[in-house]
Coordinates of C-alpha atoms in Angstrom, one line a residue:
L1 CA 8.8 5.6 -10.4
S2 CA 11.1 3.7 -12.7
F3 CA 11.3 4.4 -16.4
N4 CA 12.5 2.0 -19.2
D5 CA 14.7 2.9 -22.1
D6 CA 11.7 4.4 -24.0
D7 CA 10.9 6.7 -21.0
I8 CA 7.7 4.8 -20.2
C9 CA 6.9 4.6 -16.5
E10 CA 6.2 1.4 -14.6
P11 CA 2.5 2.1 -14.1
C12 CA 2.0 2.4 -17.8
R13 CA 3.9 -0.8 -18.5
I14 CA 1.9 -2.6 -15.9
H15 CA -1.3 -1.3 -17.3
D16 CA -0.3 -2.5 -20.7
E17 CA 0.2 -5.9 -19.2
F18 CA -3.3 -5.7 -17.6
D19 CA -4.8 -4.9 -21.0
H20 CA -2.9 -7.3 -23.2
T21 CA -1.0 -10.0 -21.3
I22 CA -2.9 -11.1 -18.2
D23 CA -5.4 -13.9 -18.5
W24 CA -8.2 -12.5 -16.4
E25 CA -10.2 -15.7 -16.6
S26 CA -7.3 -17.6 -15.1
R27 CA -7.0 -14.9 -12.4
E28 CA -10.7 -15.2 -11.5
S29 CA -10.3 -19.0 -11.3
D30 CA -7.5 -18.4 -8.8
L31 CA -9.8 -16.1 -6.8
K32 CA -12.5 -18.6 -6.7
K33 CA -10.1 -21.3 -5.3
L34 CA -9.0 -18.8 -2.7
L35 CA -12.6 -18.0 -1.7
D36 CA -13.6 -21.6 -1.6
K37 CA -10.9 -22.2 1.0
Y38 CA -12.4 -19.6 3.4
R39 CA -16.1 -19.3 2.6
S40 CA -18.3 -19.9 5.6
T41 CA -21.3 -22.3 5.4
D42 CA -23.2 -20.7 8.3
G43 CA -23.2 -17.1 7.2
S44 CA -20.5 -16.0 9.6
H45 CA -17.9 -13.5 8.5
D46 CA -15.3 -15.1 6.3
C47 CA -13.3 -12.1 5.1
I48 CA -12.7 -8.5 5.9
V49 CA -12.9 -5.6 3.5
P50 CA -11.5 -2.3 4.9
G51 CA -13.0 0.8 3.4
S52 CA -14.9 4.1 3.8
G53 CA -18.0 3.5 1.6
G54 CA -16.3 5.0 -1.4
K55 CA -16.8 3.5 -4.9
D56 CA -13.9 1.0 -4.6
S57 CA -14.8 -0.4 -1.2
V58 CA -18.4 -0.7 -2.3
Y59 CA -17.3 -2.6 -5.4
Q60 CA -15.1 -4.9 -3.4
S61 CA -17.5 -5.8 -0.7
M62 CA -20.6 -6.1 -2.9
I63 CA -19.0 -8.2 -5.6
L64 CA -17.6 -10.6 -3.0
K65 CA -21.0 -10.9 -1.4
E66 CA -23.3 -11.0 -4.4
K67 CA -21.2 -12.7 -7.1
Y68 CA -19.0 -15.0 -5.1
G69 CA -21.2 -15.8 -2.1
M70 CA -18.8 -14.5 0.6
H71 CA -19.8 -12.9 3.9
P72 CA -17.6 -9.9 4.2
L73 CA -17.2 -7.8 7.3
T74 CA -16.4 -4.2 6.5
V75 CA -14.1 -2.3 8.7
T76 CA -13.7 1.5 8.7
W77 CA -11.2 3.9 10.3
A78 CA -13.4 7.0 10.5
P79 CA -12.4 10.4 9.4
H80 CA -12.7 13.1 12.0
M81 CA -13.7 15.5 9.4
Y82 CA -16.4 13.7 7.5
T83 CA -17.9 15.5 4.5
D84 CA -21.7 15.4 4.3
I85 CA -21.5 13.3 1.1
G86 CA -18.9 11.0 2.7
R87 CA -21.1 10.2 5.6
K88 CA -24.1 9.7 3.4
N89 CA -22.2 7.3 1.1
F90 CA -20.9 5.4 4.2
E91 CA -24.4 4.9 5.5
N92 CA -25.8 3.9 2.1
W93 CA -22.9 1.3 1.8
I94 CA -24.0 -0.4 5.1
H95 CA -27.7 0.1 5.0
K96 CA -28.4 -0.5 1.3
G97 CA -25.6 -3.0 0.8
G98 CA -26.7 -5.2 3.7
L99 CA -23.3 -5.3 5.2
D100 CA -22.0 -5.5 8.7
N101 CA -19.4 -2.8 9.7
F102 CA -17.1 -2.0 12.5
L103 CA -16.5 1.8 12.6
F104 CA -13.7 3.0 14.7
T105 CA -13.2 6.7 15.5
P106 CA -9.8 7.5 17.2
S107 CA -9.6 10.0 20.1
G108 CA -10.3 13.5 18.8
D109 CA -7.5 15.0 20.9
T110 CA -4.9 12.4 19.8
Q111 CA -5.8 12.5 16.1
R112 CA -5.9 16.3 16.0
K113 CA -2.4 16.5 17.6
L114 CA -1.0 13.9 15.3
T115 CA -2.4 15.6 12.2
K116 CA -1.0 19.0 13.2
L117 CA 2.5 17.5 13.9
A118 CA 2.4 15.6 10.7
Y119 CA 1.7 18.8 8.8
I120 CA 4.5 20.7 10.6
N121 CA 7.1 18.0 10.5
L122 CA 6.4 16.2 7.2
L123 CA 3.9 18.3 5.3
H124 CA 1.8 15.2 5.3
P125 CA -1.4 15.8 7.3
F126 CA -2.9 12.5 6.2
Q127 CA -0.1 10.3 7.5
P128 CA -1.6 9.5 10.9
F129 CA -4.9 8.6 9.2
I130 CA -3.0 6.3 6.8
F131 CA -1.3 4.6 9.8
G132 CA -4.7 3.8 11.3
Q133 CA -6.4 2.9 8.1
R134 CA -3.8 0.4 7.2
N135 CA -3.1 -1.2 10.7
F136 CA -6.6 -1.2 12.3
V137 CA -7.8 -3.9 10.0
V138 CA -5.0 -6.2 11.3
H139 CA -6.0 -5.5 14.8
M140 CA -9.6 -6.3 14.0
A141 CA -8.7 -9.6 12.2
K142 CA -6.6 -10.5 15.3
R143 CA -9.5 -9.9 17.7
L144 CA -12.1 -11.6 15.5
G145 CA -10.1 -14.5 14.3
I146 CA -10.8 -13.8 10.6
K147 CA -7.9 -14.8 8.3
L148 CA -8.8 -13.4 4.9
I149 CA -8.5 -9.7 4.1
F150 CA -9.0 -7.9 0.8
F151 CA -7.6 -4.5 -0.1
G152 CA -8.3 -3.0 -3.5
E153 CA -5.9 -2.3 -6.2
N154 CA -2.3 -3.5 -6.1
P155 CA -0.2 -0.3 -5.5
S156 CA 2.3 -1.4 -8.1
Q157 CA -0.3 -0.1 -10.6
Y158 CA 0.7 3.4 -9.5
G159 CA 4.4 2.8 -9.0
G160 CA 4.8 0.6 -6.0
F161 CA 7.8 -1.3 -4.6
K162 CA 10.0 -3.4 -6.9
G163 CA 8.6 -6.8 -7.5
E164 CA 5.2 -6.0 -6.0
K165 CA 3.2 -6.5 -9.1
D166 CA 4.3 -10.2 -9.2
S167 CA 2.3 -11.1 -6.1
P168 CA -1.5 -10.8 -5.4
K169 CA -0.7 -10.6 -1.7
A170 CA 0.1 -7.5 0.2
A171 CA 3.7 -7.3 1.4
E172 CA 4.3 -8.1 5.1
S173 CA 6.3 -4.9 5.4
Y174 CA 3.1 -2.8 5.0
F175 CA 1.9 -4.1 8.4
T176 CA 5.0 -4.9 10.4
Y177 CA 8.2 -3.6 12.0
D178 CA 11.3 -5.2 13.5
K179 CA 10.9 -5.3 17.3
D180 CA 14.1 -3.3 17.7
E181 CA 13.2 -0.8 15.0
E182 CA 12.1 2.7 16.0
I183 CA 8.6 3.7 14.9
L184 CA 8.0 7.3 13.8
I185 CA 4.5 8.9 13.6
S186 CA 4.1 12.4 12.5
G187 CA 7.9 12.6 12.3
L188 CA 8.4 11.9 15.9
S189 CA 9.3 8.8 17.9
L190 CA 6.9 7.2 20.4
E191 CA 9.1 8.6 23.2
E192 CA 8.9 12.1 21.8
L193 CA 5.2 11.9 21.4
K194 CA 4.8 10.8 25.0
N195 CA 7.2 13.2 26.6
K196 CA 6.5 16.3 24.5
H197 CA 2.8 15.9 23.5
N198 CA 1.4 13.5 26.1
I199 CA 0.5 10.9 23.5
T200 CA 1.1 7.4 24.9
K201 CA 1.7 4.1 23.2
E202 CA -1.7 3.1 24.5
D203 CA -3.3 6.1 22.8
L204 CA -1.8 4.8 19.6
K205 CA -2.5 1.1 20.0
F206 CA -4.7 0.9 16.8
H207 CA -2.4 3.1 14.8
L208 CA 0.6 0.9 15.3
P209 CA 1.8 -2.0 13.2
H210 CA 2.6 -5.4 14.7
T211 CA 6.1 -6.9 15.1
K212 CA 7.1 -9.4 12.4
E213 CA 6.8 -12.2 15.0
E214 CA 3.3 -11.1 16.1
F215 CA 2.1 -10.7 12.5
K216 CA 3.4 -14.1 11.5
S217 CA 1.6 -15.8 14.4
L218 CA -1.7 -14.4 13.1
D219 CA -1.4 -16.4 9.9
L220 CA -3.3 -13.8 7.9
D221 CA -4.0 -14.1 4.2
I222 CA -4.0 -10.5 2.8
H223 CA -4.7 -10.0 -0.9
Y224 CA -5.4 -7.3 -3.4
L225 CA -8.7 -8.0 -5.1
G226 CA -7.4 -5.9 -8.0
S227 CA -4.9 -8.7 -8.7
Y228 CA -7.8 -11.0 -9.6
L229 CA -10.5 -8.7 -11.0
K230 CA -9.7 -5.8 -13.3
F231 CA -10.5 -2.5 -11.6
H232 CA -11.7 0.5 -13.6
S233 CA -12.4 3.7 -11.8
Q234 CA -15.4 4.9 -13.7
K235 CA -17.0 1.4 -13.9
N236 CA -16.6 1.0 -10.1
Y237 CA -18.3 4.4 -9.7
Y238 CA -21.3 3.3 -11.8
Y239 CA -21.4 -0.1 -10.1
A240 CA -21.5 1.6 -6.6
R241 CA -24.1 4.0 -7.8
E242 CA -26.3 1.1 -9.0
K243 CA -25.8 -1.1 -5.9
V244 CA -26.1 1.3 -3.0
G245 CA -26.9 4.8 -4.4
F246 CA -23.3 6.1 -4.2
S247 CA -23.3 9.8 -4.8
P248 CA -20.6 12.0 -6.2
N249 CA -19.7 15.5 -5.0
D250 CA -22.2 18.2 -5.8
Q251 CA -19.4 20.1 -7.5
R252 CA -16.0 19.4 -9.0
T253 CA -13.5 18.3 -6.4
E254 CA -10.9 21.0 -5.9
G255 CA -7.5 20.2 -7.3
T256 CA -8.9 18.0 -10.0
F257 CA -11.7 17.5 -12.5
S258 CA -13.6 14.6 -11.1
R259 CA -16.4 14.4 -8.6
Y260 CA -16.2 10.8 -7.2
N261 CA -12.7 10.1 -6.0
S262 CA -11.7 10.4 -2.3
I263 CA -14.5 12.6 -1.2
D264 CA -15.3 11.4 2.3
D265 CA -12.8 13.4 4.4
K266 CA -12.3 17.2 4.4
L267 CA -8.5 16.5 4.7
D268 CA -8.4 14.6 1.4
G269 CA -7.8 17.6 -0.7
F270 CA -4.9 18.7 1.5
H271 CA -3.3 15.3 1.2
Y272 CA -3.0 15.8 -2.5
W273 CA -2.1 19.5 -2.3
T274 CA 0.8 18.9 0.0
G275 CA 2.0 16.2 -2.3
Y276 CA 2.0 18.8 -5.1
I277 CA 4.1 21.1 -3.0
K278 CA 6.7 18.5 -2.3
F279 CA 6.8 16.6 -5.6
G280 CA 5.2 18.9 -8.2
V281 CA 2.6 16.3 -8.9
G282 CA -1.0 17.0 -7.9
R283 CA -4.3 15.3 -7.8
A284 CA -5.3 16.2 -11.3
T285 CA -2.1 14.5 -12.6
H286 CA -2.8 11.3 -10.7
E287 CA -6.4 11.1 -11.9
A288 CA -5.7 12.2 -15.4
S289 CA -2.9 9.7 -15.8
Q290 CA -5.2 6.9 -14.6
E291 CA -8.0 7.9 -17.0
V292 CA -5.6 8.1 -19.9
R293 CA -4.4 4.5 -19.1
N294 CA -8.0 3.4 -18.8
G295 CA -8.9 5.0 -22.2
D296 CA -11.3 7.5 -20.7
L297 CA -9.2 10.5 -21.7
I298 CA -6.8 11.3 -24.5
R299 CA -3.5 12.7 -23.4
D300 CA -4.1 16.2 -24.8
E301 CA -7.2 16.4 -22.8
A302 CA -5.4 15.2 -19.7
I303 CA -2.6 17.8 -20.1
A304 CA -5.2 20.5 -20.4
L305 CA -7.0 19.4 -17.3
V306 CA -3.7 19.2 -15.4
H307 CA -2.7 22.8 -16.4
K308 CA -6.1 24.0 -15.3
Y309 CA -6.5 22.3 -11.9
D310 CA -3.3 20.7 -10.6
G311 CA -2.1 22.4 -7.4
E312 CA -5.3 24.2 -6.8
L313 CA -5.6 25.0 -3.0
P314 CA -8.7 23.4 -1.6
Q315 CA -10.8 26.4 -0.3
R316 CA -14.1 24.7 0.5
Y317 CA -13.0 23.3 3.8
F318 CA -9.9 25.4 4.3
N319 CA -11.0 27.4 7.4
E320 CA -12.3 24.2 9.1
V321 CA -9.0 22.5 8.5
L322 CA -7.1 25.5 9.8
E323 CA -9.2 25.3 13.0
Y324 CA -8.7 21.6 13.3
I325 CA -4.9 21.7 13.2
D326 CA -4.9 25.0 15.1
L327 CA -2.8 27.0 12.6
S328 CA -3.3 30.5 11.1
E329 CA -3.4 30.8 7.3
K330 CA -0.1 32.6 7.4
E331 CA 1.5 29.7 9.5
F332 CA -0.1 27.2 7.2
H333 CA 1.5 28.7 4.0
S334 CA 4.8 29.4 5.7
I335 CA 5.2 25.7 6.6
A336 CA 4.2 24.6 3.1
D337 CA 6.6 27.0 1.4
S338 CA 9.5 25.6 3.6
F339 CA 8.9 22.2 2.0
R340 CA 9.1 23.4 -1.7
P341 CA 12.2 21.8 -3.3
D342 CA 14.5 24.3 -5.0
H343 CA 14.9 22.0 -8.0
L344 CA 11.1 22.2 -8.6
W345 CA 10.0 25.7 -7.6
E346 CA 11.1 29.2 -8.3
K347 CA 10.0 32.3 -6.4
S348 CA 9.2 35.5 -8.2
K349 CA 10.0 39.0 -6.9
S350 CA 6.3 39.3 -5.9
G351 CA 6.7 36.3 -3.6
T352 CA 4.6 33.8 -5.7
Y353 CA 5.9 30.4 -6.6
K354 CA 5.7 28.5 -9.9
L355 CA 7.0 25.2 -11.1
K356 CA 10.3 25.3 -13.1
H357 CA 9.3 22.4 -15.3
I358 CA 5.8 22.2 -16.9
V359 CA 4.6 19.7 -19.6
K360 CA 3.9 21.7 -22.7

């Protein structure tokens, strides 16, 4: 994150632009021109929307279909550890939304190994999933000959790369690598994965990005729909609920106060929890910050919620996750503790950790 001279972070500055500077009617006009360029006349698929059936992917696909007359194909990189509500929402998205979908589930053995290695080497158990989630859509576009792809919000809204907010298109660097560049997954090179863990490049074919030359030859048009239409987390939830019967969790999501964000995968909570260990910023901080910007919380409420829930260890699926990555509870915590930065954490005589710097 970058801060200006008034100590205001870039996401807040960008959000202020979204609220007060951007001409959203002009942005929508630009969107319509883009869609007119690609819209099919025979009902064939004219764009791809990657997603899981969460509130945002429902919003993206349904508004493109119903308001703008597009024929989106939805593409899903499946979790190995679906929650019951996640699977239900996915099925509602496709069956009630009237959408076609390609659902790809990577090899259980491969994904399990990668997840464990990513936890041990990076304290980032979600990294292999993110590789697949991001790159699979390009592989599908290549196979099907579809040129237009829509992701959701521009990541600059949460502190992305410099200059990213100035373009509605996703940066090529998200999906490519130089052909002489070494690729690392789960903290290991492709050679190490093959020689030490019997995971071949063929096993990873849909995880992997394309070379810059390959990607350029595909001539894809990858955009953030959130650069043209103003996303709002709660409004997207109510929209998805109305359109396809999207359901929230039956209880508060551990580590935060909400019930409708990132609820389809049992690993989701551990993605945010490991981020809290490494950066001192947890799921409640992310969601509360977003809701303050959106006007759904006042800052004092947000701070109280962060104090109450940030860094909470997800217990609901803890034993299943331990079994999935083949670690004992002691090994799990020992690995996590080894990633705690000294400038963020202090350890008491009793062996417990607490953050050195807490917002009052």
